[in-house]
Short mmCIF file of C-alpha atoms in Angstrom, two decimals:
data_model
loop_
_atom_site.label_atom_id
_atom_site.label_comp_id
_atom_site.label_asym_id
_atom_site.label_seq_id
_atom_site.Cartn_x
_atom_site.Cartn_y
_atom_site.Cartn_z
CA MET A 1 -8.98 -24.07 -10.88
CA GLY A 2 -10.57 -21.50 -8.52
CA MET A 3 -8.98 -18.39 -7.11
CA ARG A 4 -7.15 -18.60 -3.77
CA PRO A 5 -6.73 -15.88 -1.17
CA ALA A 6 -3.86 -13.54 -1.90
CA THR A 7 -2.80 -13.91 1.73
CA ASP A 8 -2.08 -17.61 1.08
CA LEU A 9 0.13 -16.67 -1.86
CA PHE A 10 2.10 -14.13 0.15
CA SER A 11 2.55 -16.51 3.07
CA GLU A 12 4.03 -19.01 0.60
CA TRP A 13 6.37 -16.31 -0.70
CA ALA A 14 7.48 -15.41 2.82
CA ASP A 15 8.11 -19.08 3.63
CA SER A 16 10.26 -19.43 0.50
CA GLY A 17 12.18 -16.16 1.02
CA ARG A 18 10.60 -14.34 -1.91
CA ASP A 19 9.69 -11.44 0.36
CA GLU A 20 13.32 -10.31 0.15
CA GLY A 21 13.09 -10.21 -3.63
CA MET A 22 9.88 -8.20 -3.37
CA GLU A 23 11.65 -5.72 -1.11
CA LYS A 24 14.53 -5.36 -3.56
CA GLY A 25 12.25 -5.09 -6.57
CA HIS A 26 10.04 -2.44 -5.01
CA THR A 27 12.77 -0.32 -3.41
CA ALA A 28 13.03 2.28 -6.19
CA SER A 29 9.27 2.84 -6.29
CA VAL A 30 8.98 2.94 -2.51
CA ASN A 31 11.83 5.44 -2.26
CA ALA A 32 9.88 7.75 -4.57
CA MET A 33 6.65 7.09 -2.65
CA LEU A 34 8.22 7.92 0.71
CA ASP A 35 9.70 11.11 -0.73
CA LEU A 36 6.20 12.16 -1.82
CA LEU A 37 4.65 11.11 1.49
CA LEU A 38 7.19 12.97 3.62
CA GLU A 39 7.66 16.00 1.38
CA GLY A 40 7.48 19.20 3.43
CA ARG A 41 6.83 17.30 6.67
CA LYS A 42 7.89 19.39 9.65
CA ALA A 43 5.66 18.11 12.47
CA PRO A 44 5.93 14.76 14.26
CA PHE A 45 3.79 12.06 12.66
CA THR A 46 2.31 8.60 13.05
CA ALA A 47 2.18 6.22 10.10
CA ILE A 48 0.89 2.85 8.96
CA ASP A 49 1.93 0.60 6.09
CA ILE A 50 -0.95 -1.41 4.59
CA GLY A 51 0.23 -4.75 3.25
CA CYS A 52 3.47 -4.40 5.16
CA GLY A 53 4.93 -7.80 4.24
CA ASN A 54 8.11 -8.41 6.22
CA GLY A 55 7.92 -4.89 7.68
CA TRP A 56 10.75 -3.23 5.78
CA VAL A 57 8.83 -0.01 5.05
CA VAL A 58 7.64 0.21 8.67
CA ARG A 59 11.27 0.07 9.77
CA ARG A 60 12.16 2.76 7.23
CA LEU A 61 9.43 5.01 8.61
CA GLU A 62 10.48 4.34 12.21
CA GLN A 63 13.95 5.64 11.39
CA HIS A 64 12.62 9.06 10.37
CA PRO A 65 13.43 11.60 13.10
CA LEU A 66 9.87 12.97 13.13
CA CYS A 67 8.14 9.58 13.34
CA THR A 68 6.56 8.93 16.75
CA LYS A 69 5.02 5.57 15.80
CA ALA A 70 4.88 3.40 12.67
CA SER A 71 2.78 0.26 12.35
CA GLY A 72 2.21 -2.41 9.73
CA VAL A 73 -0.79 -4.56 8.88
CA ASP A 74 -0.88 -7.62 6.65
CA GLY A 75 -3.20 -10.59 6.25
CA ALA A 76 -0.46 -13.11 5.43
CA PRO A 77 0.52 -14.93 8.65
CA SER A 78 4.04 -15.82 7.47
CA MET A 79 4.76 -12.23 6.45
CA ILE A 80 3.78 -10.93 9.88
CA ALA A 81 5.76 -13.71 11.56
CA LYS A 82 8.83 -12.70 9.57
CA ALA A 83 8.33 -9.01 10.39
CA ARG A 84 8.13 -9.82 14.09
CA SER A 85 11.19 -12.07 13.93
CA VAL A 86 13.25 -9.30 12.33
CA ASP A 87 11.84 -6.53 14.53
CA PRO A 88 10.47 -7.98 17.81
CA ASP A 89 9.73 -4.54 19.22
CA GLY A 90 7.84 -3.36 16.13
CA ASP A 91 4.07 -3.01 15.81
CA TYR A 92 2.87 -5.56 13.25
CA VAL A 93 -0.76 -6.65 13.05
CA GLU A 94 -2.03 -9.77 11.33
CA ALA A 95 -5.50 -8.81 10.09
CA MET A 96 -7.73 -8.96 7.04
CA LEU A 97 -8.81 -5.96 5.03
CA PRO A 98 -11.12 -4.21 4.51
CA GLU A 99 -12.67 -5.17 7.87
CA TRP A 100 -9.79 -4.23 10.18
CA ARG A 101 -9.35 -0.66 11.46
CA PRO A 102 -6.47 0.93 13.41
CA ALA A 103 -7.27 1.83 17.02
CA THR A 104 -6.58 5.49 16.28
CA PRO A 105 -6.20 7.40 12.99
CA VAL A 106 -2.72 8.19 11.71
CA ASP A 107 -1.08 11.07 9.89
CA LEU A 108 0.45 9.11 7.00
CA ILE A 109 -0.55 5.97 5.13
CA HIS A 110 1.73 4.05 2.78
CA THR A 111 0.61 1.04 0.75
CA MET A 112 2.51 -0.70 -2.04
CA GLU A 113 1.09 -3.53 -4.16
CA CYS A 114 -1.85 -4.30 -1.91
CA LEU A 115 -5.13 -2.51 -2.60
CA TYR A 116 -5.98 -4.15 -5.92
CA TYR A 117 -6.28 -7.51 -4.18
CA LEU A 118 -9.46 -6.16 -2.56
CA HIS A 119 -12.72 -6.77 -4.39
CA ASP A 120 -13.77 -3.14 -3.94
CA PRO A 121 -10.69 -0.98 -3.42
CA LEU A 122 -12.52 2.25 -4.27
CA THR A 123 -14.94 1.81 -1.37
CA PHE A 124 -11.94 1.12 0.85
CA LEU A 125 -10.57 4.54 -0.13
CA VAL A 126 -13.62 6.04 1.61
CA THR A 127 -12.79 4.04 4.73
CA LEU A 128 -9.19 5.23 4.63
CA HIS A 129 -10.32 8.84 4.33
CA ASP A 130 -13.00 8.67 7.02
CA GLU A 131 -11.53 6.24 9.56
CA TRP A 132 -7.78 5.76 9.06
CA LEU A 133 -6.42 9.27 8.40
CA ASN A 134 -6.33 12.31 10.63
CA PRO A 135 -7.53 15.58 9.10
CA GLY A 136 -4.64 16.93 7.07
CA GLY A 137 -3.17 13.43 6.77
CA ARG A 138 -1.58 12.14 3.59
CA LEU A 139 -1.88 8.89 1.66
CA VAL A 140 0.41 7.32 -0.94
CA ILE A 141 -0.61 4.26 -2.98
CA GLY A 142 1.64 2.25 -5.28
CA VAL A 143 0.23 -0.29 -7.75
CA ASP A 144 1.91 -2.19 -10.56
CA HIS A 145 -1.31 -3.87 -11.75
CA TYR A 146 -3.44 -1.29 -13.54
CA ARG A 147 -5.19 -0.92 -16.89
CA GLU A 148 -2.46 1.09 -18.60
CA ASN A 149 0.26 -1.47 -17.72
CA PRO A 150 -0.46 -4.27 -20.23
CA SER A 151 2.25 -6.62 -18.98
CA SER A 152 0.49 -6.79 -15.60
CA LEU A 153 -2.96 -7.70 -16.86
CA ASP A 154 -2.53 -11.49 -16.79
CA TRP A 155 -1.14 -11.65 -13.25
CA GLY A 156 -4.41 -12.58 -11.59
CA VAL A 157 -4.92 -15.58 -13.85
CA SER A 158 -1.31 -16.74 -13.68
CA LEU A 159 -1.15 -16.45 -9.87
CA GLU A 160 -4.73 -17.70 -9.36
CA VAL A 161 -5.67 -14.76 -7.15
CA HIS A 162 -8.28 -12.04 -7.52
CA MET A 163 -7.03 -8.68 -8.77
CA THR A 164 -9.25 -5.66 -9.37
CA THR A 165 -8.06 -3.97 -12.56
CA LEU A 166 -8.59 -0.21 -12.55
CA SER A 167 -7.39 2.56 -14.84
CA ILE A 168 -5.48 5.63 -13.72
CA ALA A 169 -8.65 7.68 -14.16
CA GLU A 170 -10.68 5.24 -12.05
CA TRP A 171 -8.15 5.42 -9.21
CA THR A 172 -8.05 9.23 -9.26
CA GLU A 173 -11.83 9.54 -9.54
CA GLY A 174 -12.19 7.12 -6.62
CA LEU A 175 -9.93 9.28 -4.49
CA THR A 176 -11.95 12.36 -5.41
CA ARG A 177 -15.26 10.68 -4.56
CA ALA A 178 -13.81 9.51 -1.24
CA GLY A 179 -13.19 13.15 -0.28
CA PHE A 180 -9.44 13.45 -0.85
CA GLU A 181 -7.77 16.58 -2.21
CA ASP A 182 -4.35 17.44 -3.72
CA ILE A 183 -4.58 14.24 -5.77
CA GLU A 184 -1.67 13.41 -8.05
CA ALA A 185 -0.95 10.36 -10.19
CA ARG A 186 2.37 9.56 -11.78
CA GLN A 187 4.02 6.52 -13.35
CA ILE A 188 7.46 5.82 -11.93
CA GLY A 189 10.14 3.63 -13.47
CA ALA A 190 8.56 3.15 -16.89
CA LYS A 191 10.64 1.33 -19.50
CA GLU A 192 10.13 -0.84 -22.57
CA ASN A 193 7.19 -3.23 -22.01
CA TRP A 194 6.64 -1.84 -18.53
CA SER A 195 4.47 1.21 -17.84
CA GLY A 196 5.96 1.76 -14.38
CA THR A 197 4.50 1.78 -10.89
CA LEU A 198 1.38 3.90 -10.67
CA VAL A 199 1.88 6.15 -7.64
CA LEU A 200 -1.08 8.08 -6.30
CA THR A 201 -0.84 10.70 -3.56
CA ALA A 202 -3.72 12.49 -1.86
CA SER A 203 -4.56 14.33 1.36
CA ARG A 204 -7.53 14.39 3.69
CA PRO A 205 -8.68 18.01 4.00
CA LEU A 206 -8.39 19.73 7.34
CA ASP A 207 -11.75 19.81 9.09
CA VAL A 208 -13.43 23.19 8.83
#
């Protein structure tokens, strides 16, 4: 059987209510990611969540006192429909990556369990650096499917969707080649038979 678009899978999950389980399962990792993203933040900011699902992280960002605007983008129609039903006044865009771009760059980017569904996520890191982030902006990426997490390596076959499997070194080298600085990689929530969520943070340098 051939691979199907990941957006079809996630629309099915939204229709069956599995998005709520995803939110619960990812909360601990996302809490740590948002702490890293917002660490030391003193100025007002704009933000976008890539692969926003039902919009729960967008709503978390909107609640921050320094947030002036938070948006979400997702290619799964049912996920965006659910986000809009929960938060009719929120900014949720149904669009496919890597083609879509935000109208204006943002200060912060959050993305959890999304980028490895792209066929070339490392090239997309260049796009994020050059076209999505303001100078001095910060990015945080969370992935559970990566080379050093053996229990995740059969997910693509079992779910019948494409997943690009990269190592920690490949992710960090990709961020470096894309022009990011202050790059850090850490594994959060590791336990027996689970290597944890790989969380990568990086910043776009201020223009000279």
